[in-house]
PDB file of C-alpha atoms in Angstrom:
ATOM      1  CA  MET A  12     -38.508 -40.796  36.600  1.00 45.00           C
ATOM      2  CA  LYS A  13     -35.092 -39.057  36.511  1.00 42.00           C
ATOM      3  CA  LYS A  14     -36.855 -35.691  36.163  1.00 42.00           C
ATOM      4  CA  LEU A  15     -39.067 -36.471  39.179  1.00 35.00           C
ATOM      5  CA  ALA A  16     -36.002 -37.378  41.268  1.00 35.00           C
ATOM      6  CA  THR A  17     -34.357 -34.088  40.298  1.00 32.00           C
ATOM      7  CA  ILE A  18     -37.477 -32.124  41.289  1.00 32.00           C
ATOM      8  CA  ILE A  19     -37.678 -33.925  44.636  1.00 34.00           C
ATOM      9  CA  ALA A  20     -33.991 -33.256  45.309  1.00 33.00           C
ATOM     10  CA  MET A  21     -34.494 -29.560  44.525  1.00 36.00           C
ATOM     11  CA  LEU A  22     -37.496 -29.414  46.858  1.00 34.00           C
ATOM     12  CA  VAL A  23     -35.524 -31.051  49.674  1.00 33.00           C
ATOM     13  CA  LEU A  24     -32.676 -28.545  49.222  1.00 35.00           C
ATOM     14  CA  THR A  25     -35.145 -25.655  49.139  1.00 34.00           C
ATOM     15  CA  LEU A  26     -36.868 -26.899  52.284  1.00 36.00           C
ATOM     16  CA  ALA A  27     -33.530 -27.327  54.035  1.00 36.00           C
ATOM     17  CA  ALA A  28     -32.545 -23.773  53.092  1.00 37.00           C
ATOM     18  CA  CYS A  29     -35.836 -22.393  54.376  1.00 39.00           C
ATOM     19  CA  THR A  30     -35.548 -24.202  57.706  1.00 36.00           C
ATOM     20  CA  GLY A  31     -31.837 -23.540  58.188  1.00 39.00           C
ATOM     21  CA  GLN A  32     -30.938 -27.239  58.039  1.00 35.00           C
ATOM     22  CA  GLU A  33     -28.108 -26.614  55.596  1.00 34.00           C
ATOM     23  CA  SER A  34     -26.116 -24.727  58.231  1.00 37.00           C
ATOM     24  CA  LYS A  35     -26.377 -27.438  60.868  1.00 36.00           C
ATOM     25  CA  GLN A  36     -23.865 -29.791  59.260  1.00 40.00           C
ATOM     26  CA  ARG A  37     -20.299 -28.444  59.045  1.00 50.00           C
ATOM     27  CA  ASN A  38     -17.771 -30.720  57.363  1.00 54.00           C
ATOM     28  CA  GLY A  39     -19.067 -33.818  59.133  1.00 52.00           C
ATOM     29  CA  VAL A  40     -19.414 -32.018  62.470  1.00 55.00           C
ATOM     30  CA  PRO A  41     -22.688 -32.686  64.301  1.00 64.00           C
ATOM     31  CA  PRO A  42     -25.337 -29.934  64.385  1.00 82.00           C
ATOM     32  CA  MET A  43     -24.612 -27.023  66.701  1.00 91.00           C
ATOM     33  CA  THR A  44     -26.361 -26.731  70.040  1.00 94.00           C
ATOM     34  CA  THR A  45     -28.214 -23.558  70.977  1.00 95.00           C
ATOM     35  CA  GLU A  46     -25.261 -22.471  73.124  1.00 95.00           C
ATOM     36  CA  GLU A  47     -22.774 -23.080  70.303  1.00 97.00           C
ATOM     37  CA  ARG A  48     -24.915 -20.994  67.943  1.00 96.00           C
ATOM     38  CA  GLU A  49     -25.000 -18.204  70.547  1.00 97.00           C
ATOM     39  CA  VAL A  50     -21.183 -18.258  70.844  1.00 97.00           C
ATOM     40  CA  TYR A  51     -20.815 -18.184  67.063  1.00 97.00           C
ATOM     41  CA  SER A  52     -23.257 -15.251  66.915  1.00 97.00           C
ATOM     42  CA  ALA A  53     -21.117 -13.377  69.450  1.00 98.00           C
ATOM     43  CA  TYR A  54     -18.022 -14.098  67.317  1.00 98.00           C
ATOM     44  CA  GLU A  55     -19.824 -12.698  64.250  1.00 97.00           C
ATOM     45  CA  ALA A  56     -21.030  -9.648  66.206  1.00 98.00           C
ATOM     46  CA  ILE A  57     -17.435  -8.955  67.277  1.00 98.00           C
ATOM     47  CA  ASN A  58     -16.194  -9.183  63.686  1.00 97.00           C
ATOM     48  CA  SER A  59     -18.975  -6.878  62.515  1.00 98.00           C
ATOM     49  CA  ALA A  60     -18.255  -4.378  65.309  1.00 98.00           C
ATOM     50  CA  MET A  61     -14.554  -4.242  64.392  1.00 98.00           C
ATOM     51  CA  ILE A  62     -15.369  -3.688  60.710  1.00 98.00           C
ATOM     52  CA  LYS A  63     -18.020  -1.033  61.430  1.00 98.00           C
ATOM     53  CA  LYS A  64     -15.930   0.593  64.183  1.00 98.00           C
ATOM     54  CA  ASP A  65     -18.857   0.121  66.575  1.00 98.00           C
ATOM     55  CA  LYS A  66     -17.252   1.050  69.885  1.00 98.00           C
ATOM     56  CA  ALA A  67     -20.310   0.234  72.016  1.00 98.00           C
ATOM     57  CA  ALA A  68     -20.569  -3.278  70.549  1.00 98.00           C
ATOM     58  CA  MET A  69     -16.848  -3.931  71.036  1.00 98.00           C
ATOM     59  CA  GLU A  70     -17.099  -2.782  74.641  1.00 98.00           C
ATOM     60  CA  ARG A  71     -20.124  -5.047  75.103  1.00 98.00           C
ATOM     61  CA  TYR A  72     -18.447  -8.197  73.729  1.00 98.00           C
ATOM     62  CA  PHE A  73     -14.873  -7.698  75.012  1.00 98.00           C
ATOM     63  CA  ASP A  74     -14.232  -8.258  78.724  1.00 98.00           C
ATOM     64  CA  GLU A  75     -12.723  -5.226  80.463  1.00 97.00           C
ATOM     65  CA  LYS A  76      -9.606  -7.228  81.382  1.00 97.00           C
ATOM     66  CA  LEU A  77      -9.108  -8.776  77.920  1.00 97.00           C
ATOM     67  CA  ILE A  78      -5.559  -8.538  76.576  1.00 97.00           C
ATOM     68  CA  PHE A  79      -5.132  -8.710  72.794  1.00 95.00           C
ATOM     69  CA  THR A  80      -2.008 -10.239  71.267  1.00 92.00           C
ATOM     70  CA  HIS A  81      -1.241  -9.296  67.665  1.00 87.00           C
ATOM     71  CA  MET A  82       0.594 -11.492  65.131  1.00 83.00           C
ATOM     72  CA  SER A  83       3.726  -9.474  65.910  1.00 85.00           C
ATOM     73  CA  GLY A  84       3.454 -10.382  69.597  1.00 90.00           C
ATOM     74  CA  LYS A  85       2.387  -6.864  70.578  1.00 93.00           C
ATOM     75  CA  LYS A  86      -0.038  -6.905  73.512  1.00 97.00           C
ATOM     76  CA  GLN A  87      -2.814  -4.365  74.117  1.00 97.00           C
ATOM     77  CA  THR A  88      -5.527  -3.728  76.655  1.00 98.00           C
ATOM     78  CA  ARG A  89      -9.135  -3.611  75.512  1.00 98.00           C
ATOM     79  CA  GLU A  90      -9.045   0.198  75.604  1.00 98.00           C
ATOM     80  CA  GLU A  91      -5.852   0.399  73.540  1.00 98.00           C
ATOM     81  CA  PHE A  92      -7.162  -2.080  70.955  1.00 98.00           C
ATOM     82  CA  ILE A  93     -10.539  -0.376  70.574  1.00 98.00           C
ATOM     83  CA  GLY A  94      -8.808   3.017  70.517  1.00 98.00           C
ATOM     84  CA  GLU A  95      -6.632   2.000  67.568  1.00 97.00           C
ATOM     85  CA  ILE A  96      -9.674   0.704  65.698  1.00 98.00           C
ATOM     86  CA  MET A  97     -11.529   3.942  66.340  1.00 98.00           C
ATOM     87  CA  ASP A  98      -8.622   6.205  65.302  1.00 98.00           C
ATOM     88  CA  GLY A  99      -7.950   4.244  62.094  1.00 97.00           C
ATOM     89  CA  THR A 100      -4.647   2.667  63.099  1.00 97.00           C
ATOM     90  CA  LEU A 101      -6.363  -0.713  62.793  1.00 97.00           C
ATOM     91  CA  ASN A 102      -8.822  -1.009  59.906  1.00 97.00           C
ATOM     92  CA  TYR A 103     -10.673  -4.287  59.476  1.00 97.00           C
ATOM     93  CA  PHE A 104     -12.519  -4.783  56.200  1.00 98.00           C
ATOM     94  CA  LYS A 105     -13.511  -8.445  56.032  1.00 97.00           C
ATOM     95  CA  VAL A 106     -13.314 -11.627  58.098  1.00 97.00           C
ATOM     96  CA  ASP A 107     -13.781 -14.830  56.110  1.00 97.00           C
ATOM     97  CA  THR A 108     -14.213 -17.745  58.511  1.00 96.00           C
ATOM     98  CA  LYS A 109     -12.640 -20.906  57.098  1.00 95.00           C
ATOM     99  CA  ASP A 110     -13.159 -23.419  59.908  1.00 95.00           C
ATOM    100  CA  TYR A 111     -14.155 -23.418  63.553  1.00 96.00           C
ATOM    101  CA  SER A 112     -15.116 -25.581  66.484  1.00 96.00           C
ATOM    102  CA  ILE A 113     -16.906 -24.602  69.673  1.00 97.00           C
ATOM    103  CA  ARG A 114     -16.962 -26.441  72.997  1.00 97.00           C
ATOM    104  CA  VAL A 115     -19.342 -25.223  75.694  1.00 97.00           C
ATOM    105  CA  ASP A 116     -18.990 -26.193  79.339  1.00 97.00           C
ATOM    106  CA  GLY A 117     -21.626 -24.440  81.447  1.00 96.00           C
ATOM    107  CA  ASP A 118     -21.106 -20.689  81.200  1.00 97.00           C
ATOM    108  CA  THR A 119     -17.682 -21.043  79.529  1.00 98.00           C
ATOM    109  CA  ALA A 120     -17.065 -21.678  75.845  1.00 98.00           C
ATOM    110  CA  HIS A 121     -13.875 -22.315  73.917  1.00 98.00           C
ATOM    111  CA  MET A 122     -13.743 -21.522  70.212  1.00 98.00           C
ATOM    112  CA  LYS A 123     -10.985 -22.554  67.813  1.00 97.00           C
ATOM    113  CA  VAL A 124     -11.169 -20.692  64.544  1.00 96.00           C
ATOM    114  CA  THR A 125      -9.255 -20.254  61.326  1.00 97.00           C
ATOM    115  CA  HIS A 126     -10.147 -17.187  59.300  1.00 96.00           C
ATOM    116  CA  THR A 127      -8.748 -14.867  56.698  1.00 97.00           C
ATOM    117  CA  LEU A 128      -8.631 -11.263  57.820  1.00 96.00           C
ATOM    118  CA  THR A 129      -8.517  -8.474  55.245  1.00 97.00           C
ATOM    119  CA  ALA A 130      -7.269  -5.300  56.870  1.00 97.00           C
ATOM    120  CA  LYS A 131      -4.958  -2.326  56.909  1.00 97.00           C
ATOM    121  CA  VAL A 132      -3.001  -2.412  60.155  1.00 94.00           C
ATOM    122  CA  TYR A 133      -0.218  -0.027  61.097  1.00 93.00           C
ATOM    123  CA  GLY A 134      -0.140   1.144  57.476  1.00 94.00           C
ATOM    124  CA  ILE A 135       0.169  -2.331  55.945  1.00 95.00           C
ATOM    125  CA  SER A 136      -2.685  -3.667  53.813  1.00 97.00           C
ATOM    126  CA  GLY A 137      -3.249  -7.333  53.178  1.00 96.00           C
ATOM    127  CA  SER A 138      -5.111 -10.515  53.869  1.00 97.00           C
ATOM    128  CA  TRP A 139      -3.820 -12.877  56.519  1.00 95.00           C
ATOM    129  CA  THR A 140      -5.043 -16.381  57.279  1.00 96.00           C
ATOM    130  CA  MET A 141      -4.611 -17.222  60.919  1.00 93.00           C
ATOM    131  CA  GLY A 142      -5.888 -19.542  63.562  1.00 94.00           C
ATOM    132  CA  GLY A 143      -6.642 -18.864  67.148  1.00 93.00           C
ATOM    133  CA  GLU A 144      -8.436 -19.929  70.264  1.00 96.00           C
ATOM    134  CA  ASN A 145     -10.758 -17.702  72.244  1.00 96.00           C
ATOM    135  CA  THR A 146     -12.609 -18.194  75.506  1.00 98.00           C
ATOM    136  CA  TYR A 147     -16.063 -16.768  76.122  1.00 98.00           C
ATOM    137  CA  LYS A 148     -18.087 -16.437  79.343  1.00 98.00           C
ATOM    138  CA  LYS A 149     -21.852 -16.076  79.402  1.00 98.00           C
ATOM    139  CA  ARG A 150     -22.806 -12.944  81.331  1.00 97.00           C
ATOM    140  CA  ASP A 151     -26.226 -11.327  81.480  1.00 94.00           C
ATOM    141  CA  GLY A 152     -27.408 -13.581  78.665  1.00 94.00           C
ATOM    142  CA  ILE A 153     -24.607 -12.841  76.178  1.00 95.00           C
ATOM    143  CA  TRP A 154     -21.283 -14.484  75.446  1.00 98.00           C
ATOM    144  CA  ILE A 155     -18.353 -12.146  76.247  1.00 98.00           C
ATOM    145  CA  ARG A 156     -14.842 -12.786  74.938  1.00 98.00           C
ATOM    146  CA  VAL A 157     -12.560 -13.078  77.969  1.00 98.00           C
ATOM    147  CA  GLU A 158      -9.403 -14.608  76.438  1.00 94.00           C
TER     148      GLU A 158
END
């Protein structure tokens, strides 16, 4: 009987993995809505674009008027930020998301996130765990980071 229970449990876990059910529960947080999944996908696409130095993707997901504020307090326009990624001043290697929450209200979404960033920035290599809040707007079917 114990063996049968173990087999059933394994089948349930396998089925959940195949249907994506395992990703719908995050530390007691209810399953994500379609819009929340879209916002999270945009967040992941941004991280990937920064790591791969994909200028077109960064330009697609960053609003033209977006101002970036670094840990040091330095502020940059979208063009300055992307320029420093492209010229190697800012090198992002890995983003490990620790925790996040997303709230969608119509075509606006707010995301709070804590992640560990592994990078070499302004000649300094390291991994930094930081939290932040970003605002996204849905435009032409995609979520764009505006703040």
